[in-house]
Coordinates of C-alpha atoms in Angstrom, one line a residue:
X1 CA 0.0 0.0 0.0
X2 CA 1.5 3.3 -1.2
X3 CA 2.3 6.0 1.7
X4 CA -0.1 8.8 0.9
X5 CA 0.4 12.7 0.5
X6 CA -1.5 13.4 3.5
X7 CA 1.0 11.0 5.3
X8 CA 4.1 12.1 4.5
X9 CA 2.7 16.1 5.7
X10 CA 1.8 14.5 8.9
X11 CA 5.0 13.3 10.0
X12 CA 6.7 16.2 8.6
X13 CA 4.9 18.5 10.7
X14 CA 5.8 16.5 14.0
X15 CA 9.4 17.8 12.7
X16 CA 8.3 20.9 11.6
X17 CA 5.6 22.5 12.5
X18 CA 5.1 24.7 9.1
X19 CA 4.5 22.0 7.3
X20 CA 0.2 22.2 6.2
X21 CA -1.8 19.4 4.7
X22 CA -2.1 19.2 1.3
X23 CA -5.2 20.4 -0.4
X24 CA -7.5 18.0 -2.7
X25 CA -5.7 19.6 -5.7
X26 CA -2.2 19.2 -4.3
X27 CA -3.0 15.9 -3.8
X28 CA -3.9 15.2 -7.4
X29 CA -0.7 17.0 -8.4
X30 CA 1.7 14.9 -5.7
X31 CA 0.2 11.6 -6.5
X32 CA -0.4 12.1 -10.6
X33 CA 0.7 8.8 -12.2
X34 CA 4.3 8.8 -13.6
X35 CA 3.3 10.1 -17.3
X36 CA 3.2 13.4 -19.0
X37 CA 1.4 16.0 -17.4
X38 CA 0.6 19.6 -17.1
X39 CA 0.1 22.2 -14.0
X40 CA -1.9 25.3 -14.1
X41 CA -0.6 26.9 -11.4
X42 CA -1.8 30.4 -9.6
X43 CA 0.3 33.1 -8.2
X44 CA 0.8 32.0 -4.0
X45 CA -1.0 28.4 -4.9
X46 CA 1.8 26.2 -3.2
X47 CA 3.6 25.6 -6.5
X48 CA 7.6 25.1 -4.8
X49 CA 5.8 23.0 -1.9
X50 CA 3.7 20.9 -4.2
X51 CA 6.5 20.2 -6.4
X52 CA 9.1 19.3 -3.2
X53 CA 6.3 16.9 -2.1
X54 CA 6.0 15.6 -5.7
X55 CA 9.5 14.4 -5.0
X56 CA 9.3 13.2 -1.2
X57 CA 5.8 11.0 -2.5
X58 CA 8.2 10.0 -5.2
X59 CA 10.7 8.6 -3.2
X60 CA 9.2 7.4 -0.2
X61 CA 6.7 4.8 -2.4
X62 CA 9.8 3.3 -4.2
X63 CA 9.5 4.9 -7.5
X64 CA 12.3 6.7 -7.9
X65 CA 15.7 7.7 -6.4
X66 CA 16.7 11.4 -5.5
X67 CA 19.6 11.3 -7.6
X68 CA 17.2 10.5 -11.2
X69 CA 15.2 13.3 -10.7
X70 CA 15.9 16.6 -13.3
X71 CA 14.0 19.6 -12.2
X72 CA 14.2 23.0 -14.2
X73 CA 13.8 26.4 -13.9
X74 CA 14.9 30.1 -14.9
X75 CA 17.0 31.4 -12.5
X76 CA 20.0 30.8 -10.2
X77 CA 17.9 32.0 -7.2
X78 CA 14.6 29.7 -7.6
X79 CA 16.7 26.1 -8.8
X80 CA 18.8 27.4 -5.7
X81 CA 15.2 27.9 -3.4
X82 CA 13.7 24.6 -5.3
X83 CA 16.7 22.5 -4.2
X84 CA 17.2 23.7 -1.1
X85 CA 13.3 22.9 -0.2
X86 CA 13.9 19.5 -1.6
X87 CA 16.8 18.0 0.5
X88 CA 15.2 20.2 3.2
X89 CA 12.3 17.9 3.4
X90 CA 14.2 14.7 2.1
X91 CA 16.2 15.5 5.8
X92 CA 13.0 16.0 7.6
X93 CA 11.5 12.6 6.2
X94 CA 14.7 10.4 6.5
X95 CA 13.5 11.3 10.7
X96 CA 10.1 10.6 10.3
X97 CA 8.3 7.2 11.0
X98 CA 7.6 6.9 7.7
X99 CA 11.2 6.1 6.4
X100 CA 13.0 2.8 7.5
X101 CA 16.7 2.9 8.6
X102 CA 17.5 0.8 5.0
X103 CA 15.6 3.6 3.2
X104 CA 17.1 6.5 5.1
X105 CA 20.7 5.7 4.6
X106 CA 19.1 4.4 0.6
X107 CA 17.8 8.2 0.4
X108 CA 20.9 9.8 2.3
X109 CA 23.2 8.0 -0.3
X110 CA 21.5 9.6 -3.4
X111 CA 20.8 13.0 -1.8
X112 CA 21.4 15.2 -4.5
X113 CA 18.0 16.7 -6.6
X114 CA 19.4 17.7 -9.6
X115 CA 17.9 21.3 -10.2
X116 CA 19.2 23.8 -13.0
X117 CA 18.4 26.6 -15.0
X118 CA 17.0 26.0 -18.6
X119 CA 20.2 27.6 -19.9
X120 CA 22.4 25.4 -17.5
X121 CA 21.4 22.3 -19.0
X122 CA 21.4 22.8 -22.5
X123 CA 25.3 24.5 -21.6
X124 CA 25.6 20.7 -20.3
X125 CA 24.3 18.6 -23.0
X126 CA 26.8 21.3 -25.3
X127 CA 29.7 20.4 -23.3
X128 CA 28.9 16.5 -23.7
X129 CA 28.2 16.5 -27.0
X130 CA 29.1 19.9 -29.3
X131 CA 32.1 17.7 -30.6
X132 CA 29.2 16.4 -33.0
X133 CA 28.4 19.6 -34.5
X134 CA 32.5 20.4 -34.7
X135 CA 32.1 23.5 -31.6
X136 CA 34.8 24.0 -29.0
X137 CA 32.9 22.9 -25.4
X138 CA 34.9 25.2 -23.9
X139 CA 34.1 28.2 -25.8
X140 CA 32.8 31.3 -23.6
X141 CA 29.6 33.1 -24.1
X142 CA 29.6 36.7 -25.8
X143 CA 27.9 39.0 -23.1
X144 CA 25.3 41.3 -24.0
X145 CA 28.2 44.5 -24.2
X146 CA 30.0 42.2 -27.0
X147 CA 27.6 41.1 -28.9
X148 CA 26.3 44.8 -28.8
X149 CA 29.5 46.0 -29.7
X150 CA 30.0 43.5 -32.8
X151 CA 25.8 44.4 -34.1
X152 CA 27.1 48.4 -34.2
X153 CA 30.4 48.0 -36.1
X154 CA 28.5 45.8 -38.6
X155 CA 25.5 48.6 -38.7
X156 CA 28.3 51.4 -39.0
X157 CA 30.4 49.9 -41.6
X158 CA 27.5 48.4 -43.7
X159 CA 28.6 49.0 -47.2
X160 CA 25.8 48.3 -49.4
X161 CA 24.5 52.2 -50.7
X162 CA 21.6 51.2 -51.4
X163 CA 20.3 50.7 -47.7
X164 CA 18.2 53.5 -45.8
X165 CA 16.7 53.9 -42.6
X166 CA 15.7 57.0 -40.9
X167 CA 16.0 55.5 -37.2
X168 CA 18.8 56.5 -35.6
X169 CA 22.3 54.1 -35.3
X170 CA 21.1 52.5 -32.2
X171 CA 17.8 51.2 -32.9
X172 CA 19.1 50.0 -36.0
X173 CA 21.3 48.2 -34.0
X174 CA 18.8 47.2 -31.5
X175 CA 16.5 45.7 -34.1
X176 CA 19.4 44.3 -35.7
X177 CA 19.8 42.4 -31.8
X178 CA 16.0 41.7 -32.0
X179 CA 15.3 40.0 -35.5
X180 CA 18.6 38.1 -35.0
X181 CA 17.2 36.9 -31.8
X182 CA 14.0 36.0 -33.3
X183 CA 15.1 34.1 -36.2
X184 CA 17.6 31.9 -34.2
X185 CA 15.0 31.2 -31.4
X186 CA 12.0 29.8 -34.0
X187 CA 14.6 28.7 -36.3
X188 CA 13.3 30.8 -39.4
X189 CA 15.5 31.5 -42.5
X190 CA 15.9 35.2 -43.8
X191 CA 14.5 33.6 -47.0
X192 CA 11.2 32.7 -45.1
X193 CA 10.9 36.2 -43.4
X194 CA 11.8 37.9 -46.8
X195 CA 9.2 35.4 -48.4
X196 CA 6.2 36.2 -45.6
X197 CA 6.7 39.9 -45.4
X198 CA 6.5 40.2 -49.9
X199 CA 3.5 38.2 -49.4
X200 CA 1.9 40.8 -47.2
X201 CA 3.7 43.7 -49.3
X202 CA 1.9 42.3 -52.4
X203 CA -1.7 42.1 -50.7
X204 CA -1.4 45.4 -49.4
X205 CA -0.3 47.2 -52.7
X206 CA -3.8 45.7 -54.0
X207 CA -6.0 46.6 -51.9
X208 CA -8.9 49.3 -52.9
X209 CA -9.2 52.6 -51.4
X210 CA -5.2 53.6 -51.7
X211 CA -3.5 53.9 -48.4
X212 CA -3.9 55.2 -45.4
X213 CA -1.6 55.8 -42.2
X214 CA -2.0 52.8 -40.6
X215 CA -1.5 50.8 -44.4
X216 CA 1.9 53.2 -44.7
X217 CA 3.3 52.7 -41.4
X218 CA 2.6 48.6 -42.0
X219 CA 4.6 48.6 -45.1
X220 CA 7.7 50.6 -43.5
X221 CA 8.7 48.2 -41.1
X222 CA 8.1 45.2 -43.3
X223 CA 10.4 46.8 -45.8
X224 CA 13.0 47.9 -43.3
X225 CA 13.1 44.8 -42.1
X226 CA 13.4 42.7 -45.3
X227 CA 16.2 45.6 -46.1
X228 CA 18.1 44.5 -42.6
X229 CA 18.4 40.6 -43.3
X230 CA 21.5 40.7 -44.8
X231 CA 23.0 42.6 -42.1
X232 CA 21.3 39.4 -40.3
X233 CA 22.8 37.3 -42.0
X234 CA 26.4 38.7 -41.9
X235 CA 26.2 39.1 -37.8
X236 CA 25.1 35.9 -38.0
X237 CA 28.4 34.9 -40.0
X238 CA 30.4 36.9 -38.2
X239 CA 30.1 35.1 -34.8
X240 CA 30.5 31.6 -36.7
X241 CA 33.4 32.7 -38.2
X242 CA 35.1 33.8 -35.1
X243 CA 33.8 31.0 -32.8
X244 CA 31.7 33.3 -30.4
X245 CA 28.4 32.5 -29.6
X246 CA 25.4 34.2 -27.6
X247 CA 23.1 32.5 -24.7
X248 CA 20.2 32.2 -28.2
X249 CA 23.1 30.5 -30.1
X250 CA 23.6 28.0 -27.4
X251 CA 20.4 27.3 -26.8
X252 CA 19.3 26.6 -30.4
X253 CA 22.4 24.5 -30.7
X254 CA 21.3 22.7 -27.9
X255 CA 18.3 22.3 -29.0
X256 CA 19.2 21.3 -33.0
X257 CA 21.9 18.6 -31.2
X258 CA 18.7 17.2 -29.3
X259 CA 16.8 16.9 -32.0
X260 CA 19.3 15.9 -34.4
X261 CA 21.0 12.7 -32.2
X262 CA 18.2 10.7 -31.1
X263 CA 20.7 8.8 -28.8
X264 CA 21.2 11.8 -26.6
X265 CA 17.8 11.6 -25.3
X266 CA 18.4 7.8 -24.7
X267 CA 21.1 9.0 -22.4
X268 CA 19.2 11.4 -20.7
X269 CA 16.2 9.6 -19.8
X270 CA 18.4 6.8 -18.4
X271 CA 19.6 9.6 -16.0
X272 CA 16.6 11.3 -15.5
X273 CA 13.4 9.0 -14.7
X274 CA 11.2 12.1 -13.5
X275 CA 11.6 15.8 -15.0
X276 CA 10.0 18.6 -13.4
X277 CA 9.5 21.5 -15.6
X278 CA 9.6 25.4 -13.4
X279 CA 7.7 28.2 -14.9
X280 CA 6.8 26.3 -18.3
X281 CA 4.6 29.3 -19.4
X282 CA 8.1 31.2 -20.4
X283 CA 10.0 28.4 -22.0
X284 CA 10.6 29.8 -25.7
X285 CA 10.4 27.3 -29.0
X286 CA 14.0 26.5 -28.7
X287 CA 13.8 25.6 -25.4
X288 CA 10.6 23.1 -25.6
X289 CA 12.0 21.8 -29.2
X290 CA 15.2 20.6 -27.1
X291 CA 13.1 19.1 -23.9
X292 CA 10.6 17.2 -26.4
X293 CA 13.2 15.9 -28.3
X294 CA 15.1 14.4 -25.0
X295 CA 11.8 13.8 -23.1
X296 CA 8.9 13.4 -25.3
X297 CA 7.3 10.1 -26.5
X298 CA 5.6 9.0 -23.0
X299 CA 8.6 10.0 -20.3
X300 CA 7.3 11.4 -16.6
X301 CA 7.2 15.1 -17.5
X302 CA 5.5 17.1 -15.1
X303 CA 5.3 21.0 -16.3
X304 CA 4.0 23.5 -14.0
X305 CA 3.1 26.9 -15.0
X306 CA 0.7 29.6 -15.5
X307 CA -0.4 31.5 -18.9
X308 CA -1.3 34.7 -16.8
X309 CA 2.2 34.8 -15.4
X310 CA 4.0 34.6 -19.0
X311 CA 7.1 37.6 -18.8
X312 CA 9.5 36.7 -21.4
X313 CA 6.9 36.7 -24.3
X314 CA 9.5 39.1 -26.5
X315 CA 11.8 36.0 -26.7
X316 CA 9.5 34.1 -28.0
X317 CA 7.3 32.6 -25.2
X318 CA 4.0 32.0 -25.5
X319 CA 1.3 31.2 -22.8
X320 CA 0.1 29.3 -25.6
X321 CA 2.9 26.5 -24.6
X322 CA 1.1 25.3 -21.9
X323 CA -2.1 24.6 -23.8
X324 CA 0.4 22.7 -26.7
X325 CA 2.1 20.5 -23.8
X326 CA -0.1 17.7 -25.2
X327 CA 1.6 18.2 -28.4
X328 CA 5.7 18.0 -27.7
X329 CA 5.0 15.7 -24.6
X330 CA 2.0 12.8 -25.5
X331 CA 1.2 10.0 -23.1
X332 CA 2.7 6.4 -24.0
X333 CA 0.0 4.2 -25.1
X334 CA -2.3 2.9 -22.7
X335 CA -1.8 5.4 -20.2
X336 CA -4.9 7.2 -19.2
X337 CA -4.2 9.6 -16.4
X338 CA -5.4 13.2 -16.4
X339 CA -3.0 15.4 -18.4
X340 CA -3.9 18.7 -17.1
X341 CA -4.6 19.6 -13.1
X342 CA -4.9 22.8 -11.1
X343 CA -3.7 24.5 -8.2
X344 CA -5.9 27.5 -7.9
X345 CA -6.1 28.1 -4.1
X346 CA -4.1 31.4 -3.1
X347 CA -2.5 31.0 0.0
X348 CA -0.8 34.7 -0.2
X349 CA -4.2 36.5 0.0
X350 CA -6.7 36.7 3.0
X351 CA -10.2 35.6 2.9
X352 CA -11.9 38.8 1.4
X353 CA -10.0 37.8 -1.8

């Protein structure tokens, strides 16, 4: 008989006494089958405690060892807070009742959670396994000042005559940055871009009525930015050329390595038998493109997240991802658990609200 949720809060609270029972829709979320599955998760609902308990229910029943669990998240501070709460309550538990002395020194021997940043573990898989796409592992990252630096003596020194823009140096620098950006993060070609924007071009020059204000300032930027490609292209070059890549660069890599060496993912699933995906509403294309490829096809996936939360949607974020988890991460056949739960009960607000 599998140690229940409720359980495992009880005897932590005899240790320490913040420890609350878990709500019916913790509960759900703690004790979800081990198969793909998404969490809709509200501002103060619980989310770090749900997830730690995820874990400890984890553990406890036998299904998995600390040590083959991946969790993921944005920053240094909350894979830092995430961690800490983890072998925080692994500590608490190996005291508890619940945990036998052959299970206590099992969990004490395979401690370590393994919690990163998005961008931390795809600079891991690059290390492992750049060789394969003939990149130095040890190569360092531009910073935002060099890769600035490099997008303004391209814009400066661009000789072609026949370019024109009325903005100022720096925003054509800046949109230089941006499109760049864009292009590497949903993989798009400057031929596909120059290919979408004509098409537009061509259906506005025939529409009735001639043009007005809004028609004029429309075809502006989708000239200017057909006209700036080839400076794309030639930044683009530029770091290739001289070995230097950006935090986008590394991350599509990662992503394109992922998707491109199927035996990877073999690797990393024998690692990782549980992945816990952090704030899954900001992950960007190249980001879920590299997790499907390692983790799709049936693995334990659990993404928590919430569309209203969604910050980094000018990277190319979407709270759209959470709706589409079906889509990069399906269930194996035959498995028939709920793929979406909720955790809608605010604990940071009083009663009124």
């Amino acid at each position: 008989m599998k140690i229940s949720p409720a359980q495992i809060a009880a005897a932590l609270k005899k240790i320490d006494n913040g420890v609350n029972a878990p709500t019916d829709e913790q509960v759900l979320v703690i004790s979800s089958p081990l198969e793909p599955a998404v969490v809709v998760a509200g501002a103060g609902s619980g989310k770090t405690e749900t997830m730690s308990a995820r874990v400890l229910w984890l553990v406890i029943n036998g299904y998995v060892k600390p040590d083959q669990i991946l969790g993921l998240t944005f920053t240094r501070k909350a894979a830092g807070e995430l961690a800490i709460r983890i072998r925080t309550r692994l500590r608490q538990l190996m005291k508890s009742d619940l945990v036998s002395r052959e299970l206590a020194e099992e969990i004490e021997n395979n401690l370590d959670v393994t919690v990163l940043t998005y961008h931390s573990y795809a600079a891991r898989l690059l290390s492992e396994h750049s060789i394969r796409f003939g990149i130095d592992a040890d190569i360092q990252l531009m910073g935002d000042a060099a890769m600035w630096q490099l997008a303004n003596d391209i814009v400066r020194n661009w000789e072609d005559a026949s370019y024109s823009n009325e903005s100022a140096v720096g925003t054509v620098v800046e949109d230089l940055l941006g499109l760049t950006k864009l292009m590497l993060e949903h993989q798009v070609t400057p031929e596909a871009i120059a290919a979408a924007d004509n098409e537009v071009l061509e259906e506005l020059a025939q529409m009735s009525g001639g043009e007005n204000p809004e028609v004029r300032k429309v075809k502006k930027v989708l000239q200017q930015r057909i006209a700036l490609l080839p400076m794309v292209e030639r930044f683009i070059e530029r770091r290739q050329a001289s070995g230097q890549l950006s935090f986008d660069d590394q991350m599509s890599l990662a992503a394109d390595i992922s998707v491109k060496f199927a035996d990877i993912g073999e690797l990393e699933r024998a690692k990782y038998s549980v992945v816990l995906l952090d704030e899954y509403q900001d992950t960007s294309q190249s980001q879920v493109r590299m997790l499907s490829s390692l983790f799709g096809g049936g693995h334990p996936v659990m993404a928590v997240g919430d569309p209203c939360q969604a910050i980094y949607t000018w990277r190319g974020a979407s709270a759209g991802t959470i709706n589409s988890f079906g889509k990069y991460f399906p269930k194996a056949a035959g498995h028939t658990g709920a793929e979406r739960y909720s955790l809608l009960t605010t604990f940071r607000n009083d009663k009124t609200i």
